[in-house]
GROMACS .gro file of C-alpha atoms in nm:
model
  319
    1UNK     CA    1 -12.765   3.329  -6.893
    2UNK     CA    2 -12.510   3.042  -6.653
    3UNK     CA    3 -12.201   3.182  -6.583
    4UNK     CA    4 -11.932   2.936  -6.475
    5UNK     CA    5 -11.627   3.100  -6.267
    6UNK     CA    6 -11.404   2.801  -6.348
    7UNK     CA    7 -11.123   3.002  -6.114
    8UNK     CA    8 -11.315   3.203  -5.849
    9UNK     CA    9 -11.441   3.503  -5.881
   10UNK     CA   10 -11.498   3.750  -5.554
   11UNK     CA   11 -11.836   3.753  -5.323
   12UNK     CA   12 -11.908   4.089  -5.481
   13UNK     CA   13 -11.902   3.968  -5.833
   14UNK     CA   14 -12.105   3.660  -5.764
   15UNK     CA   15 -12.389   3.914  -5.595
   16UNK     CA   16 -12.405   4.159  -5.867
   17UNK     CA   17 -12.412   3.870  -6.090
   18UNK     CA   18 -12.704   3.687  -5.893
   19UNK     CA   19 -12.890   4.009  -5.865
   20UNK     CA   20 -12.921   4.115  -6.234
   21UNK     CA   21 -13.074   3.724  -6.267
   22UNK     CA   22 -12.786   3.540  -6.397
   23UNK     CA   23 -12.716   3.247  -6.298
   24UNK     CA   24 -12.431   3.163  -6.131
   25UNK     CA   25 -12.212   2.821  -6.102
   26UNK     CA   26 -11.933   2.803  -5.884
   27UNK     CA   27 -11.657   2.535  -6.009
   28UNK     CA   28 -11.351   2.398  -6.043
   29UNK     CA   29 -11.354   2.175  -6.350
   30UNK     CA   30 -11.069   2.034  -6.476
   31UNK     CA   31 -10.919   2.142  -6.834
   32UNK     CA   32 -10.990   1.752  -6.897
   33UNK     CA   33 -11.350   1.764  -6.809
   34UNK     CA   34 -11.466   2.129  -6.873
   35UNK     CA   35 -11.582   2.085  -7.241
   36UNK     CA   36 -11.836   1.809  -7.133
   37UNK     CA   37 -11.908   2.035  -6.884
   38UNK     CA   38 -11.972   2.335  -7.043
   39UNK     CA   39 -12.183   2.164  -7.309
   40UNK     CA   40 -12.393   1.957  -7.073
   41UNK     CA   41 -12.478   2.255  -6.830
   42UNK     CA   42 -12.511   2.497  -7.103
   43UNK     CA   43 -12.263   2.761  -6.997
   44UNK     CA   44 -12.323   3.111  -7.167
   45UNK     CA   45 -11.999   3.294  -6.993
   46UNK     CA   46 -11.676   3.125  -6.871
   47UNK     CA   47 -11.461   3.312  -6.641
   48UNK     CA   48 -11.097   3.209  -6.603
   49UNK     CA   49 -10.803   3.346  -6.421
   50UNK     CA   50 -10.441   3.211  -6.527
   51UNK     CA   51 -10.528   2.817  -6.455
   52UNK     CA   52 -10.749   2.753  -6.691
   53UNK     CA   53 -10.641   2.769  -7.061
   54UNK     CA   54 -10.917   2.861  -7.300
   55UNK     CA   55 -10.757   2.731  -7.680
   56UNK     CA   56 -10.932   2.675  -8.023
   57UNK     CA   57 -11.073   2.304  -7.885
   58UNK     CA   58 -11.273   2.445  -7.639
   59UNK     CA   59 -11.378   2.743  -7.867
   60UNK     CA   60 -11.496   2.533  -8.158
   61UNK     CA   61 -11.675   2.197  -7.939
   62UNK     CA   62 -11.884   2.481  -7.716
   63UNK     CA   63 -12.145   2.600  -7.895
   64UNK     CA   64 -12.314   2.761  -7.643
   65UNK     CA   65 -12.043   2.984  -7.523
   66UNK     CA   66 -12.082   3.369  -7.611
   67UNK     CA   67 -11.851   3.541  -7.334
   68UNK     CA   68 -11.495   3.466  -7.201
   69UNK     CA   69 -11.356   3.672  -6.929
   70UNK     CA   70 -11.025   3.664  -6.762
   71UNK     CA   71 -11.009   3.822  -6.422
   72UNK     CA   72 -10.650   4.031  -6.481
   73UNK     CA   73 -10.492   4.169  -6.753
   74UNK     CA   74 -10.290   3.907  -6.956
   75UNK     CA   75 -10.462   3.709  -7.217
   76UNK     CA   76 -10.224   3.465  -7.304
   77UNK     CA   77 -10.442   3.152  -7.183
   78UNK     CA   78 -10.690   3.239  -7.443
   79UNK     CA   79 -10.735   3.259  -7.801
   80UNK     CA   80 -10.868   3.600  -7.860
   81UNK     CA   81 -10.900   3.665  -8.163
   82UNK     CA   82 -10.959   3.315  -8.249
   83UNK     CA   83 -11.297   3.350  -8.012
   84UNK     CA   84 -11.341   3.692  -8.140
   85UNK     CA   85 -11.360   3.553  -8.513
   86UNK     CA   86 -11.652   3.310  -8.371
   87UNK     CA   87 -11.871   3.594  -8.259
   88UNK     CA   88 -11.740   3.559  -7.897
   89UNK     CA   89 -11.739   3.882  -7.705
   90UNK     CA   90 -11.370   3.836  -7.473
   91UNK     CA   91 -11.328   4.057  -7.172
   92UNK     CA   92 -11.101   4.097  -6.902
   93UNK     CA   93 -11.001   4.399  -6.617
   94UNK     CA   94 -10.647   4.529  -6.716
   95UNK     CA   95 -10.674   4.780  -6.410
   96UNK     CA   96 -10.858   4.650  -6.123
   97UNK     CA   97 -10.576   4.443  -6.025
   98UNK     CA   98 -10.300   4.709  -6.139
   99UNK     CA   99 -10.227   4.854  -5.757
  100UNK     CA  100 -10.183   4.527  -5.605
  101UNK     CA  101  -9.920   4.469  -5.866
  102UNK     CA  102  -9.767   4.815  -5.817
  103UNK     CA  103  -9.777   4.741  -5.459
  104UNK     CA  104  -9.617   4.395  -5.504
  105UNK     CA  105  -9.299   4.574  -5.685
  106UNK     CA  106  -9.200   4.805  -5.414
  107UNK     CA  107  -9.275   4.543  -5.136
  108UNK     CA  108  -9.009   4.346  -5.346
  109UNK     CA  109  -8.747   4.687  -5.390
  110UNK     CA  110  -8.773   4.738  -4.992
  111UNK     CA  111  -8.731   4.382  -4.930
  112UNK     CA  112  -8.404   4.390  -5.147
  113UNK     CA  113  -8.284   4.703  -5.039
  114UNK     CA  114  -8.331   4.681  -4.703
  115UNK     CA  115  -8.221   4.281  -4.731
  116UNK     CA  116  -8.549   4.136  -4.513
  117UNK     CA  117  -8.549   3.836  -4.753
  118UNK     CA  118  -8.235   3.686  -4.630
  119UNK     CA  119  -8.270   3.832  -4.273
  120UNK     CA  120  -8.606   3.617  -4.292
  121UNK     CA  121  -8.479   3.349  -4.381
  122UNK     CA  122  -8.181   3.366  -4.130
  123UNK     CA  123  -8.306   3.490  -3.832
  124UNK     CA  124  -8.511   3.169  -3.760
  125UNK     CA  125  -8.166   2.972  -3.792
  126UNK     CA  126  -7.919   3.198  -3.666
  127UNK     CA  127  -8.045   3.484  -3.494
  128UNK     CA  128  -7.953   3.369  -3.155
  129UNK     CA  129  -7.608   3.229  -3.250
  130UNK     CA  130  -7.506   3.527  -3.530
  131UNK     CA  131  -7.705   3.846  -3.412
  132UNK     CA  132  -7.431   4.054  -3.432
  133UNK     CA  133  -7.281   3.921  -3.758
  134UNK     CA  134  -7.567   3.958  -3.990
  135UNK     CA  135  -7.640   4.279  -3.828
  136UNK     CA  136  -7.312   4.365  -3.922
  137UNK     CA  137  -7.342   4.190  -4.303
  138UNK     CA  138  -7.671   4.366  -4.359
  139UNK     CA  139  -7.566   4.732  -4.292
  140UNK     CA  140  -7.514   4.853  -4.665
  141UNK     CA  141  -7.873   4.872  -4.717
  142UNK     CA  142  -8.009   5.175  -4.963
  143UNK     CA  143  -8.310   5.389  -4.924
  144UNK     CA  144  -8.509   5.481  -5.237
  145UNK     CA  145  -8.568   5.839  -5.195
  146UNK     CA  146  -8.350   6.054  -5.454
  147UNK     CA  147  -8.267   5.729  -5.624
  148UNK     CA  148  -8.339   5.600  -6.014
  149UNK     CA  149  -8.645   5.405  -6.094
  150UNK     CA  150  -8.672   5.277  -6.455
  151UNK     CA  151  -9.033   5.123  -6.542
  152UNK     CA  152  -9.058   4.861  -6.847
  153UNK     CA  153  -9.377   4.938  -6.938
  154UNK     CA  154  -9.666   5.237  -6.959
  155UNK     CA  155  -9.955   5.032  -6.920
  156UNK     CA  156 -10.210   5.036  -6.582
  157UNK     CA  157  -9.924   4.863  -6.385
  158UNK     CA  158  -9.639   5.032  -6.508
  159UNK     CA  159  -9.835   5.380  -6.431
  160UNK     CA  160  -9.896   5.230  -6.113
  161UNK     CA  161  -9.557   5.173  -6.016
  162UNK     CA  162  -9.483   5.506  -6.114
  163UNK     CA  163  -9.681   5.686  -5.924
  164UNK     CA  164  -9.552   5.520  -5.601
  165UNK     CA  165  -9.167   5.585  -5.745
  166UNK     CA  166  -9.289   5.948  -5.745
  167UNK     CA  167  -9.434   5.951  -5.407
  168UNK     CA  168  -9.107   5.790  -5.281
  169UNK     CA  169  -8.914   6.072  -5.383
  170UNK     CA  170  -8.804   5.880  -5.680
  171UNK     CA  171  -8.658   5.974  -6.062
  172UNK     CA  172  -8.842   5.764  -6.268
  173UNK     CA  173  -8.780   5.724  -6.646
  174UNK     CA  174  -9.010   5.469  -6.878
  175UNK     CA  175  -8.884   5.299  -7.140
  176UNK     CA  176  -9.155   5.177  -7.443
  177UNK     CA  177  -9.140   5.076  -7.790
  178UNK     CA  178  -9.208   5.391  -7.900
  179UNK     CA  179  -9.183   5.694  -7.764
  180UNK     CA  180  -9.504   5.875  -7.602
  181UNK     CA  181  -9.579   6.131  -7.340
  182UNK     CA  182  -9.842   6.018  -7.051
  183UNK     CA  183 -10.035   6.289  -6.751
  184UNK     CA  184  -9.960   6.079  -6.436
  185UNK     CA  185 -10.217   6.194  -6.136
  186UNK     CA  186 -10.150   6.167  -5.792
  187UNK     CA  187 -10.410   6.203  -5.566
  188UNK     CA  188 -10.346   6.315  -5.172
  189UNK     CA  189 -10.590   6.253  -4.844
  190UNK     CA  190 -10.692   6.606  -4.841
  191UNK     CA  191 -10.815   6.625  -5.156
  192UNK     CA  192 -10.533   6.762  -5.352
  193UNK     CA  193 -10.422   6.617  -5.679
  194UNK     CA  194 -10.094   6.687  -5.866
  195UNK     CA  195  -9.962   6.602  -6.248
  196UNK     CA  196  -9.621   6.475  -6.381
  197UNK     CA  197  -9.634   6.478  -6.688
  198UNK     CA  198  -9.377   6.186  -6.818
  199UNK     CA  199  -9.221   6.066  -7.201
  200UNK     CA  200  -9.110   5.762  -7.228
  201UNK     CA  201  -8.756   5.664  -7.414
  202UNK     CA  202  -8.731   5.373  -7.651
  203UNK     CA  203  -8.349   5.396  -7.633
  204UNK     CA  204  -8.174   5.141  -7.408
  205UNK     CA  205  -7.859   5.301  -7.336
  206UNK     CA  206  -8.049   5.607  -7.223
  207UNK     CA  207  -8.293   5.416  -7.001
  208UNK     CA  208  -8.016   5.198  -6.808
  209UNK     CA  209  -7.781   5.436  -6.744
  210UNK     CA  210  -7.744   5.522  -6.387
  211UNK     CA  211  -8.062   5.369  -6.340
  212UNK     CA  212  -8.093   5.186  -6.014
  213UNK     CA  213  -8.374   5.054  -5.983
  214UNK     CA  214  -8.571   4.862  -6.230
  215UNK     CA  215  -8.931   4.710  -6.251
  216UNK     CA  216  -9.050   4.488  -6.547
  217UNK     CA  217  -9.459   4.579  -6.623
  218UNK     CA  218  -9.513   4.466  -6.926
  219UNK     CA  219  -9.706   4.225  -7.115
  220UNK     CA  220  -9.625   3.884  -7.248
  221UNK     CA  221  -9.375   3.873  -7.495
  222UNK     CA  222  -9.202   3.605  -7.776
  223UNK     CA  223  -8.812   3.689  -7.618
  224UNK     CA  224  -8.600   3.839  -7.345
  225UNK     CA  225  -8.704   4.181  -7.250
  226UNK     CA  226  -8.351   4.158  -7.022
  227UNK     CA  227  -8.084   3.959  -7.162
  228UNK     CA  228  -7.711   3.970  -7.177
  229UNK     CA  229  -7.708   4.281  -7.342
  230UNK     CA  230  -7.909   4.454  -7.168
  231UNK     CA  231  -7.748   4.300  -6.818
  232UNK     CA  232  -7.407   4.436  -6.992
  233UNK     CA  233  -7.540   4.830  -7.021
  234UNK     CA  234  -7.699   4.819  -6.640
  235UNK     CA  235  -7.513   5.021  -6.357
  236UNK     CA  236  -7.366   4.798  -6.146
  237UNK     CA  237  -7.559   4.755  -5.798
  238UNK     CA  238  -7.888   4.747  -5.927
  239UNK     CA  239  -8.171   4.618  -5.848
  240UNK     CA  240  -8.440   4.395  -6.114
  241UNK     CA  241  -8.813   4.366  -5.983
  242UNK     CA  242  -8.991   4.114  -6.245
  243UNK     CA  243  -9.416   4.057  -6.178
  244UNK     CA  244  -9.501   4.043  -6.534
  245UNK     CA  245  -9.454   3.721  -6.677
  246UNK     CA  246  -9.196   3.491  -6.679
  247UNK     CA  247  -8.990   3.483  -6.998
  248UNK     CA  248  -8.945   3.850  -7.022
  249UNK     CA  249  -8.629   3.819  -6.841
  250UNK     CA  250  -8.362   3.545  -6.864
  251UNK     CA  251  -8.298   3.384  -6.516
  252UNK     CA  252  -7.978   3.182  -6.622
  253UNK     CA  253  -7.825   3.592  -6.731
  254UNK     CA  254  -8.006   3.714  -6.424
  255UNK     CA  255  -7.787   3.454  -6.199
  256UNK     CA  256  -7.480   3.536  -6.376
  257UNK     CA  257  -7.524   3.928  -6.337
  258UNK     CA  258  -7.572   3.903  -5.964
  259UNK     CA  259  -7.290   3.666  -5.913
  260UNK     CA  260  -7.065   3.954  -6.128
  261UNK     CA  261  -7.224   4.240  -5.925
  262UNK     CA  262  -7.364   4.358  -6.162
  263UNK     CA  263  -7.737   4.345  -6.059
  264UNK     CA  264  -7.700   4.346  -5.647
  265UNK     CA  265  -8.041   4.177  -5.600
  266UNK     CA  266  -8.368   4.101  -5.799
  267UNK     CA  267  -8.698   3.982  -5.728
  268UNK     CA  268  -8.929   3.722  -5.912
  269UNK     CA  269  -9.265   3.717  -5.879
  270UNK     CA  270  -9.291   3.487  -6.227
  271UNK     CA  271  -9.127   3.237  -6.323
  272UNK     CA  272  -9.026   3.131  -6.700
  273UNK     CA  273  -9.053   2.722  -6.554
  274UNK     CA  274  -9.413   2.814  -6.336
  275UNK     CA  275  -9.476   2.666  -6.142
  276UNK     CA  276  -9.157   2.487  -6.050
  277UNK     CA  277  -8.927   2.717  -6.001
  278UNK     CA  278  -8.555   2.625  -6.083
  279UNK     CA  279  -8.363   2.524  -5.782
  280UNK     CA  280  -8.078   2.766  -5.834
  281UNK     CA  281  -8.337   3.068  -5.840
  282UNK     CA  282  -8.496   2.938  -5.544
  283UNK     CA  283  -8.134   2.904  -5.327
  284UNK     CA  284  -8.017   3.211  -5.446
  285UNK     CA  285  -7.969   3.428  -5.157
  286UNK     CA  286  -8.015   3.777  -5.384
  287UNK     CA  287  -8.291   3.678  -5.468
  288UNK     CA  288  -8.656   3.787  -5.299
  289UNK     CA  289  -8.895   3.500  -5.445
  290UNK     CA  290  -9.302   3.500  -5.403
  291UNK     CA  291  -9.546   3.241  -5.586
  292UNK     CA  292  -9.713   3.475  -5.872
  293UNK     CA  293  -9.882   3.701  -5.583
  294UNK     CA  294  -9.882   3.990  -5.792
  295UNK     CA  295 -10.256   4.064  -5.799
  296UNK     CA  296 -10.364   3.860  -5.557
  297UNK     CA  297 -10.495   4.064  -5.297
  298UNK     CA  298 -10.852   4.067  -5.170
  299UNK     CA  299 -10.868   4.443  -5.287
  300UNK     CA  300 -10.788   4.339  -5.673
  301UNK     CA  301 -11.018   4.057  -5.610
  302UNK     CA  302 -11.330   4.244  -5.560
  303UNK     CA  303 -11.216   4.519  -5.822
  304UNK     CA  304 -11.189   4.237  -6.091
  305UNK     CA  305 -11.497   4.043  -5.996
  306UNK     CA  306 -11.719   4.396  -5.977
  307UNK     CA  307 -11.558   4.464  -6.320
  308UNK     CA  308 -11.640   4.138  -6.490
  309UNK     CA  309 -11.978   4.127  -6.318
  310UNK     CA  310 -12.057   4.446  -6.484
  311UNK     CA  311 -11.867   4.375  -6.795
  312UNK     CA  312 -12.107   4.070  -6.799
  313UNK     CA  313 -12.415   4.231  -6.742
  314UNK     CA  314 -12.419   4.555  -7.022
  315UNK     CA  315 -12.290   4.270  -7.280
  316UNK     CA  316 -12.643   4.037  -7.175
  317UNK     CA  317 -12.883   4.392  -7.229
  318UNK     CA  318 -12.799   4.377  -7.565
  319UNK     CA  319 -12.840   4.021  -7.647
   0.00000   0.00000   0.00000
């Protein structure tokens, strides 16, 4: 069995691969090239991340193909069910990259609340000229004990980010399609572990209201999550955290909603034009910004290529 790892894949991956007697090819080939590549090397598995699109062409012209992995949790660069239908066997690690994310969000909330983004990007400029001034400008910051978190979302992430709400001292409420009830488990250093148990609301007006913090965990999706309505029903001072993906929130009712007051700061970590950013998200000084960084941490990167490696191997004992 060749296994190409057209994005990467982590040193601990490649060695569990290597050891079960799989061969392994490390490469970057181009979206141009990687049919011809995939036929003339006789690739068994490809392994992708978000770069490399995996559509119906590439399904149908590569005949040898019987696994496709993504390292994360989205799937929207392949055609699942489409492979599926083939006989392909599609895998990918919706949790092993779940507490980066988590981790990610609340980097983001602190960073808003405690306004390090702009003092960042002053400080360099003007901290020897305006010291006392921003000092002064920055003083209304917010701590998030006591205060309330809303999570879009009750998947690996969204749990995740609820679990570090809850360890913050936070009141966290979940809003989903439908209403369910989830056992949330929080493990201690000394062994102890303790249970929430939390239901999720489908009702909007419920969920925003005198929520003040807000993180968007959710899948893909065909429109707006946040929009102008829902920008309308938020409590005024709050504060949006978006790593899912981009086009789950509208940026162009995102800028107008922090230029209101209504939403006092938000953070992208997607972007719906990646990756070029538009210029007025990337000036805007309410704004905390990072390059799709969400689960990309060297932790989630040995997580996801253990998990595919594995994934991987159980599927080739039973060819």
């Amino acid at each position: 069995m060749k296994v190409l790892a057209n994005d990467g894949i982590s040193e601990s991956g490649k060695n569990a691969l290597l050891q079960a007697g799989i061969e392994f090819i490390d490469a970057k080939v181009s979206q141009e090239q990687l049919v011809d590549f995939i036929n003339e090397n006789k690739i068994d598995v490809l392994l992708v991340r978000s770069a490399t699109k995996v559509r119906k062409d590439i399904i149908d012209a590569c005949s040898s193909l019987k696994i496709i992995g993504r390292g994360g949790v989205g799937m929207d660069n392949i055609d699942v069910e489409y492979a599926i239908e083939k006989g392909l066997d599609v895998i990918n690690t919706p949790n092993a990259s779940s507490r980066s994310v988590a981790e990610m969000v609340f980097a983001h909330f602190f960073s808003l609340a405690r306004f390090l983004h702009e003092s960042n990007r002053l400080m360099p400029l003007e901290g020897d000229t305006h010291f006392s001034a921003m000092k002064k400008s920055f003083s209304k910051a917010v701590e998030l004990e006591g205060k309330n978190l809303g999570v879009i979302g009750f998947g690996g992430i969204g749990k995740e980010v609820i679990k570090m709400g809850i360890s913050l001292g936070m009141n966290v409420k979940v809003l989903t399609r439908k209403p369910k009830t989830e056992k949330i488990s929080l493990s201690f250093f000394d062994g102890q572990n303790v249970d929430f148990e939390i239901t999720s609301t489908q009702d909007w007006d419920e969920f925003l209201k005198d929520t003040e913090f807000i993180s968007i965990n959710t899948p893909k999706t065909t429109e707006y999550i946040l929009d102008a309505p829902q920008f309308e029903k938020m409590k005024d001072g709050v504060f949006i955290v978006n790593t899912a993906r981009g086009g789950v929130l509208n940026e162009v009712e995102l800028l107008k909603a922090i230029e209101s007051g209504k939403v006092a700061g938000a953070a992208l970590d997607v972007f719906e034009n990646e990756p070029a950013p538009e210029l007025p998200l990337l000036m805007n000084p309410n704004l905390s910004l990072s390059p799709h960084l969400g689960g990309n941490t060297l932790d989630a990167q040995e997580k996801i290529g253990t998990e595919l490696a594995n994934q991987i191997i159980a599927i080739k004992t039973k060819l």
